């Protein structure tokens, strides 16, 4: 067959495509497990960062085994226990992996049932069973860590909020995923913004959830943190997110039931 014939060129190009696609799909399949493990590790590091354990001071120095150990070793005095709560009742739910998977699949339908005005986190996925974390420091229950999700200006904000043992104050906030502009909305990752939440902000006021990112300097420092300069819209997103997750659709029932 001539090297210049159409059938040779098409056959050669086809063979190159098949070899490349096998290589790419093989790499995707073989790396999938590793990617999932890394994603889990990243979540765990973020939970540790707001857990305020001695281990939280230098997370970069922790080995994978040490990180895993904080979540799995029940005899460890410093540990983080994962629980599931039923968002309808606010009580701890003993559910299995099959129920968790079914719940995840039904989350889009469930989100549509939320009253639009009350969906201040603008969620398109809302699960009935939500994972939460109980932190033990030196053997004593020291704080809760709750997942929080909301919408910023450009992106979905995903993070964790730490709450004191009485369920009255937010004592930490961190984000592990967002696409806000660095230097503007991206300042939600700044030491200053996170430090303001870590000072402790009372969740509830006389009209329900009172947590707020102010526009400019915070006026009511019991509930508010300072705004982000040039990024009021991301700040509003954080306010909407906190309002939702500590309200009736969020952790309010659990906290007002006395937690666990
Ligand atoms: C390229 C570009 C990126 C921006 N990124 C953000 C952002 O991430 N978060 C945000 O709230 N505002 C962002 N803004 C500004 C908003 O459009 C809006 O002006 C601002 O949120 C208003 O806040 P201020 O009242 O504090 O100025 C961006 C603007 C531009 C031009």
GROMACS .gro file of C-alpha atoms and ligand atoms in nm:
model
  291
    1UNK     CA    1   0.000   0.000   0.000
    2UNK     CA    2   0.133   0.343  -0.090
    3UNK     CA    3   0.225   0.562   0.205
    4UNK     CA    4   0.049   0.848   0.029
    5UNK     CA    5  -0.278   0.668  -0.033
    6UNK     CA    6  -0.595   0.794   0.136
    7UNK     CA    7  -0.666   0.456   0.300
    8UNK     CA    8  -0.315   0.444   0.453
    9UNK     CA    9  -0.344   0.798   0.594
   10UNK     CA   10  -0.692   0.735   0.735
   11UNK     CA   11  -0.588   0.396   0.877
   12UNK     CA   12  -0.274   0.545   1.036
   13UNK     CA   13  -0.467   0.836   1.190
   14UNK     CA   14  -0.730   0.590   1.320
   15UNK     CA   15  -0.464   0.369   1.478
   16UNK     CA   16  -0.300   0.670   1.649
   17UNK     CA   17  -0.644   0.777   1.783
   18UNK     CA   18  -0.717   0.430   1.922
   19UNK     CA   19  -0.374   0.401   2.092
   20UNK     CA   20  -0.408   0.751   2.245
   21UNK     CA   21  -0.765   0.695   2.365
   22UNK     CA   22  -0.664   0.362   2.524
   23UNK     CA   23  -0.376   0.540   2.698
   24UNK     CA   24  -0.594   0.828   2.825
   25UNK     CA   25  -0.881   0.606   2.942
   26UNK     CA   26  -0.634   0.362   3.103
   27UNK     CA   27  -0.471   0.650   3.293
   28UNK     CA   28  -0.813   0.783   3.401
   29UNK     CA   29  -0.922   0.443   3.531
   30UNK     CA   30  -0.595   0.363   3.707
   31UNK     CA   31  -0.575   0.708   3.869
   32UNK     CA   32  -0.940   0.723   3.976
   33UNK     CA   33  -0.885   0.552   4.310
   34UNK     CA   34  -0.586   0.774   4.386
   35UNK     CA   35  -0.782   1.087   4.299
   36UNK     CA   36  -1.069   0.980   4.526
   37UNK     CA   37  -0.825   0.912   4.811
   38UNK     CA   38  -0.661   1.254   4.761
   39UNK     CA   39  -1.000   1.428   4.755
   40UNK     CA   40  -1.096   1.251   5.081
   41UNK     CA   41  -0.762   1.346   5.235
   42UNK     CA   42  -0.814   1.709   5.135
   43UNK     CA   43  -1.157   1.714   5.302
   44UNK     CA   44  -1.013   1.556   5.614
   45UNK     CA   45  -0.734   1.818   5.628
   46UNK     CA   46  -0.992   2.094   5.605
   47UNK     CA   47  -1.198   1.944   5.885
   48UNK     CA   48  -0.882   1.919   6.097
   49UNK     CA   49  -0.804   2.285   6.020
   50UNK     CA   50  -1.124   2.404   6.193
   51UNK     CA   51  -1.121   2.127   6.457
   52UNK     CA   52  -0.860   2.322   6.658
   53UNK     CA   53  -0.679   2.014   6.780
   54UNK     CA   54  -0.307   2.025   6.860
   55UNK     CA   55  -0.269   1.845   6.525
   56UNK     CA   56  -0.437   2.142   6.349
   57UNK     CA   57  -0.129   2.365   6.406
   58UNK     CA   58   0.085   2.204   6.137
   59UNK     CA   59  -0.135   1.992   5.912
   60UNK     CA   60   0.131   1.981   5.639
   61UNK     CA   61   0.351   1.779   5.876
   62UNK     CA   62   0.085   1.510   5.936
   63UNK     CA   63   0.129   1.177   5.760
   64UNK     CA   64  -0.161   1.015   5.574
   65UNK     CA   65  -0.178   0.757   5.857
   66UNK     CA   66  -0.197   1.030   6.124
   67UNK     CA   67  -0.479   1.205   5.936
   68UNK     CA   68  -0.670   0.878   5.888
   69UNK     CA   69  -0.604   0.789   6.252
   70UNK     CA   70  -0.777   1.105   6.376
   71UNK     CA   71  -1.095   0.989   6.200
   72UNK     CA   72  -1.079   0.616   6.270
   73UNK     CA   73  -0.901   0.540   6.598
   74UNK     CA   74  -1.173   0.547   6.863
   75UNK     CA   75  -0.919   0.513   7.147
   76UNK     CA   76  -0.732   0.825   7.031
   77UNK     CA   77  -0.797   1.110   7.286
   78UNK     CA   78  -0.778   1.358   6.997
   79UNK     CA   79  -1.021   1.235   6.738
   80UNK     CA   80  -1.296   1.334   6.497
   81UNK     CA   81  -1.612   1.123   6.486
   82UNK     CA   82  -1.829   1.125   6.174
   83UNK     CA   83  -2.204   1.097   6.229
   84UNK     CA   84  -2.506   1.129   6.005
   85UNK     CA   85  -2.806   1.336   6.103
   86UNK     CA   86  -3.152   1.322   5.953
   87UNK     CA   87  -3.222   1.679   5.842
   88UNK     CA   88  -3.598   1.624   5.878
   89UNK     CA   89  -3.583   1.532   6.246
   90UNK     CA   90  -3.249   1.679   6.352
   91UNK     CA   91  -3.161   1.346   6.512
   92UNK     CA   92  -2.866   1.113   6.458
   93UNK     CA   93  -2.944   0.852   6.193
   94UNK     CA   94  -2.786   0.507   6.166
   95UNK     CA   95  -2.776   0.459   5.793
   96UNK     CA   96  -2.579   0.229   5.567
   97UNK     CA   97  -2.381   0.297   5.249
   98UNK     CA   98  -2.673   0.195   5.025
   99UNK     CA   99  -2.900   0.452   5.192
  100UNK     CA  100  -2.628   0.718   5.163
  101UNK     CA  101  -2.591   0.650   4.789
  102UNK     CA  102  -2.971   0.654   4.735
  103UNK     CA  103  -2.992   0.981   4.928
  104UNK     CA  104  -2.721   1.140   4.711
  105UNK     CA  105  -2.909   1.037   4.395
  106UNK     CA  106  -3.231   1.196   4.523
  107UNK     CA  107  -3.065   1.522   4.629
  108UNK     CA  108  -3.164   1.730   4.323
  109UNK     CA  109  -3.531   1.639   4.364
  110UNK     CA  110  -3.513   1.716   4.736
  111UNK     CA  111  -3.358   2.059   4.668
  112UNK     CA  112  -3.656   2.153   4.451
  113UNK     CA  113  -3.886   2.111   4.753
  114UNK     CA  114  -3.712   2.391   4.941
  115UNK     CA  115  -3.910   2.713   4.937
  116UNK     CA  116  -3.721   2.934   4.687
  117UNK     CA  117  -3.709   3.233   4.921
  118UNK     CA  118  -3.567   3.017   5.197
  119UNK     CA  119  -3.303   2.857   4.975
  120UNK     CA  120  -3.055   3.131   5.062
  121UNK     CA  121  -2.766   2.893   4.986
  122UNK     CA  122  -2.911   2.851   4.633
  123UNK     CA  123  -2.869   2.474   4.661
  124UNK     CA  124  -2.943   2.246   4.370
  125UNK     CA  125  -2.861   1.935   4.576
  126UNK     CA  126  -2.994   1.883   4.930
  127UNK     CA  127  -2.952   1.556   5.114
  128UNK     CA  128  -3.175   1.419   5.386
  129UNK     CA  129  -2.882   1.260   5.566
  130UNK     CA  130  -2.598   1.498   5.628
  131UNK     CA  131  -2.258   1.401   5.762
  132UNK     CA  132  -2.139   1.602   6.062
  133UNK     CA  133  -1.829   1.574   6.278
  134UNK     CA  134  -1.779   1.568   6.654
  135UNK     CA  135  -1.433   1.670   6.769
  136UNK     CA  136  -1.274   1.530   7.088
  137UNK     CA  137  -0.969   1.707   7.226
  138UNK     CA  138  -0.782   1.525   7.506
  139UNK     CA  139  -1.078   1.288   7.540
  140UNK     CA  140  -1.340   1.564   7.583
  141UNK     CA  141  -1.597   1.676   7.327
  142UNK     CA  142  -1.464   2.015   7.214
  143UNK     CA  143  -1.665   2.130   6.909
  144UNK     CA  144  -1.878   2.029   6.611
  145UNK     CA  145  -1.775   2.066   6.248
  146UNK     CA  146  -2.058   2.102   5.996
  147UNK     CA  147  -2.033   2.097   5.614
  148UNK     CA  148  -2.166   2.417   5.453
  149UNK     CA  149  -2.231   2.489   5.083
  150UNK     CA  150  -2.352   2.807   4.914
  151UNK     CA  151  -2.319   3.027   4.606
  152UNK     CA  152  -2.068   3.307   4.578
  153UNK     CA  153  -2.054   3.550   4.285
  154UNK     CA  154  -1.894   3.308   4.037
  155UNK     CA  155  -1.893   2.973   4.202
  156UNK     CA  156  -2.019   2.723   4.457
  157UNK     CA  157  -1.857   2.776   4.794
  158UNK     CA  158  -1.789   2.455   4.984
  159UNK     CA  159  -1.656   2.453   5.334
  160UNK     CA  160  -1.681   2.358   5.698
  161UNK     CA  161  -1.812   2.561   5.992
  162UNK     CA  162  -1.704   2.479   6.347
  163UNK     CA  163  -1.955   2.530   6.629
  164UNK     CA  164  -1.903   2.529   7.007
  165UNK     CA  165  -2.027   2.238   7.221
  166UNK     CA  166  -2.342   2.426   7.327
  167UNK     CA  167  -2.441   2.484   6.965
  168UNK     CA  168  -2.456   2.860   7.016
  169UNK     CA  169  -2.156   3.006   6.835
  170UNK     CA  170  -1.973   2.958   6.509
  171UNK     CA  171  -1.608   2.932   6.612
  172UNK     CA  172  -1.444   2.865   6.277
  173UNK     CA  173  -1.504   2.866   5.903
  174UNK     CA  174  -1.292   2.733   5.619
  175UNK     CA  175  -1.345   2.670   5.246
  176UNK     CA  176  -1.198   2.379   5.056
  177UNK     CA  177  -1.346   2.468   4.717
  178UNK     CA  178  -1.456   2.788   4.542
  179UNK     CA  179  -1.383   2.983   4.226
  180UNK     CA  180  -1.408   3.342   4.350
  181UNK     CA  181  -1.159   3.602   4.221
  182UNK     CA  182  -0.822   3.600   4.400
  183UNK     CA  183  -0.780   3.926   4.592
  184UNK     CA  184  -1.158   3.995   4.586
  185UNK     CA  185  -1.405   3.717   4.673
  186UNK     CA  186  -1.106   3.484   4.712
  187UNK     CA  187  -1.032   3.669   5.037
  188UNK     CA  188  -1.275   3.430   5.207
  189UNK     CA  189  -0.959   3.219   5.242
  190UNK     CA  190  -0.766   3.501   5.411
  191UNK     CA  191  -0.631   3.474   5.765
  192UNK     CA  192  -0.829   3.789   5.851
  193UNK     CA  193  -1.167   3.659   5.729
  194UNK     CA  194  -1.122   3.316   5.887
  195UNK     CA  195  -0.982   3.477   6.204
  196UNK     CA  196  -1.295   3.693   6.241
  197UNK     CA  197  -1.516   3.380   6.242
  198UNK     CA  198  -1.279   3.203   6.482
  199UNK     CA  199  -1.341   3.480   6.739
  200UNK     CA  200  -1.687   3.326   6.791
  201UNK     CA  201  -2.012   3.462   6.644
  202UNK     CA  202  -2.349   3.398   6.808
  203UNK     CA  203  -2.561   3.205   6.560
  204UNK     CA  204  -2.908   3.307   6.673
  205UNK     CA  205  -3.060   3.648   6.743
  206UNK     CA  206  -3.418   3.750   6.816
  207UNK     CA  207  -3.517   3.685   6.450
  208UNK     CA  208  -3.346   3.351   6.389
  209UNK     CA  209  -3.004   3.309   6.231
  210UNK     CA  210  -2.816   3.637   6.271
  211UNK     CA  211  -2.477   3.549   6.124
  212UNK     CA  212  -2.366   3.799   5.862
  213UNK     CA  213  -2.077   3.922   5.652
  214UNK     CA  214  -2.120   4.299   5.689
  215UNK     CA  215  -2.073   4.553   5.413
  216UNK     CA  216  -1.764   4.731   5.543
  217UNK     CA  217  -1.679   4.700   5.911
  218UNK     CA  218  -1.901   4.479   6.126
  219UNK     CA  219  -2.142   4.680   6.340
  220UNK     CA  220  -2.287   4.403   6.553
  221UNK     CA  221  -1.974   4.207   6.638
  222UNK     CA  222  -2.174   3.943   6.831
  223UNK     CA  223  -2.305   3.808   6.501
  224UNK     CA  224  -2.115   3.978   6.217
  225UNK     CA  225  -1.772   3.965   6.057
  226UNK     CA  226  -1.608   4.249   5.859
  227UNK     CA  227  -1.698   4.263   5.490
  228UNK     CA  228  -1.460   4.192   5.204
  229UNK     CA  229  -1.353   4.508   5.029
  230UNK     CA  230  -1.470   4.509   4.663
  231UNK     CA  231  -1.636   4.170   4.713
  232UNK     CA  232  -1.973   4.240   4.871
  233UNK     CA  233  -2.139   3.983   4.646
  234UNK     CA  234  -1.921   3.695   4.767
  235UNK     CA  235  -1.982   3.818   5.124
  236UNK     CA  236  -2.357   3.808   5.059
  237UNK     CA  237  -2.313   3.450   4.936
  238UNK     CA  238  -2.142   3.354   5.260
  239UNK     CA  239  -2.425   3.520   5.458
  240UNK     CA  240  -2.686   3.328   5.253
  241UNK     CA  241  -2.496   3.005   5.306
  242UNK     CA  242  -2.473   3.048   5.685
  243UNK     CA  243  -2.837   3.159   5.706
  244UNK     CA  244  -2.948   2.843   5.528
  245UNK     CA  245  -2.728   2.591   5.706
  246UNK     CA  246  -2.807   2.715   6.055
  247UNK     CA  247  -3.175   2.764   5.978
  248UNK     CA  248  -3.474   2.529   5.965
  249UNK     CA  249  -3.346   2.329   5.665
  250UNK     CA  250  -2.999   2.312   5.814
  251UNK     CA  251  -2.858   2.224   6.154
  252UNK     CA  252  -3.102   2.428   6.365
  253UNK     CA  253  -3.320   2.131   6.468
  254UNK     CA  254  -3.013   1.929   6.563
  255UNK     CA  255  -2.862   2.212   6.766
  256UNK     CA  256  -3.188   2.310   6.936
  257UNK     CA  257  -3.255   1.942   7.023
  258UNK     CA  258  -2.934   1.965   7.225
  259UNK     CA  259  -2.709   1.806   6.962
  260UNK     CA  260  -2.556   1.470   7.046
  261LIG     C1  261  -1.297   4.077   3.701
  261LIG     C2  262  -1.382   4.100   3.823
  261LIG     C3  263  -1.387   4.004   3.921
  261LIG     C4  264  -1.467   4.022   4.035
  261LIG     N1  265  -1.471   3.924   4.130
  261LIG     C5  266  -1.551   3.940   4.238
  261LIG     C6  267  -1.561   3.837   4.336
  261LIG     O1  268  -1.497   3.733   4.332
  261LIG     N2  269  -1.648   3.860   4.438
  261LIG     C7  270  -1.722   3.974   4.449
  261LIG     O2  271  -1.802   3.984   4.541
  261LIG     N3  272  -1.710   4.072   4.361
  261LIG     C8  273  -1.628   4.059   4.254
  261LIG     N4  274  -1.619   4.158   4.162
  261LIG     C9  275  -1.684   4.287   4.190
  261LIG    C10  276  -1.835   4.279   4.177
  261LIG     O3  277  -1.872   4.290   4.043
  261LIG    C11  278  -1.901   4.390   4.259
  261LIG     O4  279  -1.860   4.513   4.206
  261LIG    C12  280  -1.861   4.386   4.404
  261LIG     O5  281  -1.894   4.262   4.460
  261LIG    C13  282  -1.932   4.493   4.484
  261LIG     O6  283  -1.869   4.499   4.609
  261LIG     P1  284  -1.832   4.637   4.681
  261LIG     O7  285  -1.963   4.704   4.703
  261LIG     O8  286  -1.764   4.596   4.809
  261LIG     O9  287  -1.742   4.710   4.587
  261LIG    C14  288  -1.541   4.140   4.050
  261LIG    C15  289  -1.535   4.238   3.950
  261LIG    C16  290  -1.457   4.219   3.839
  261LIG    C17  291  -1.453   4.326   3.733
   0.00000   0.00000   0.00000
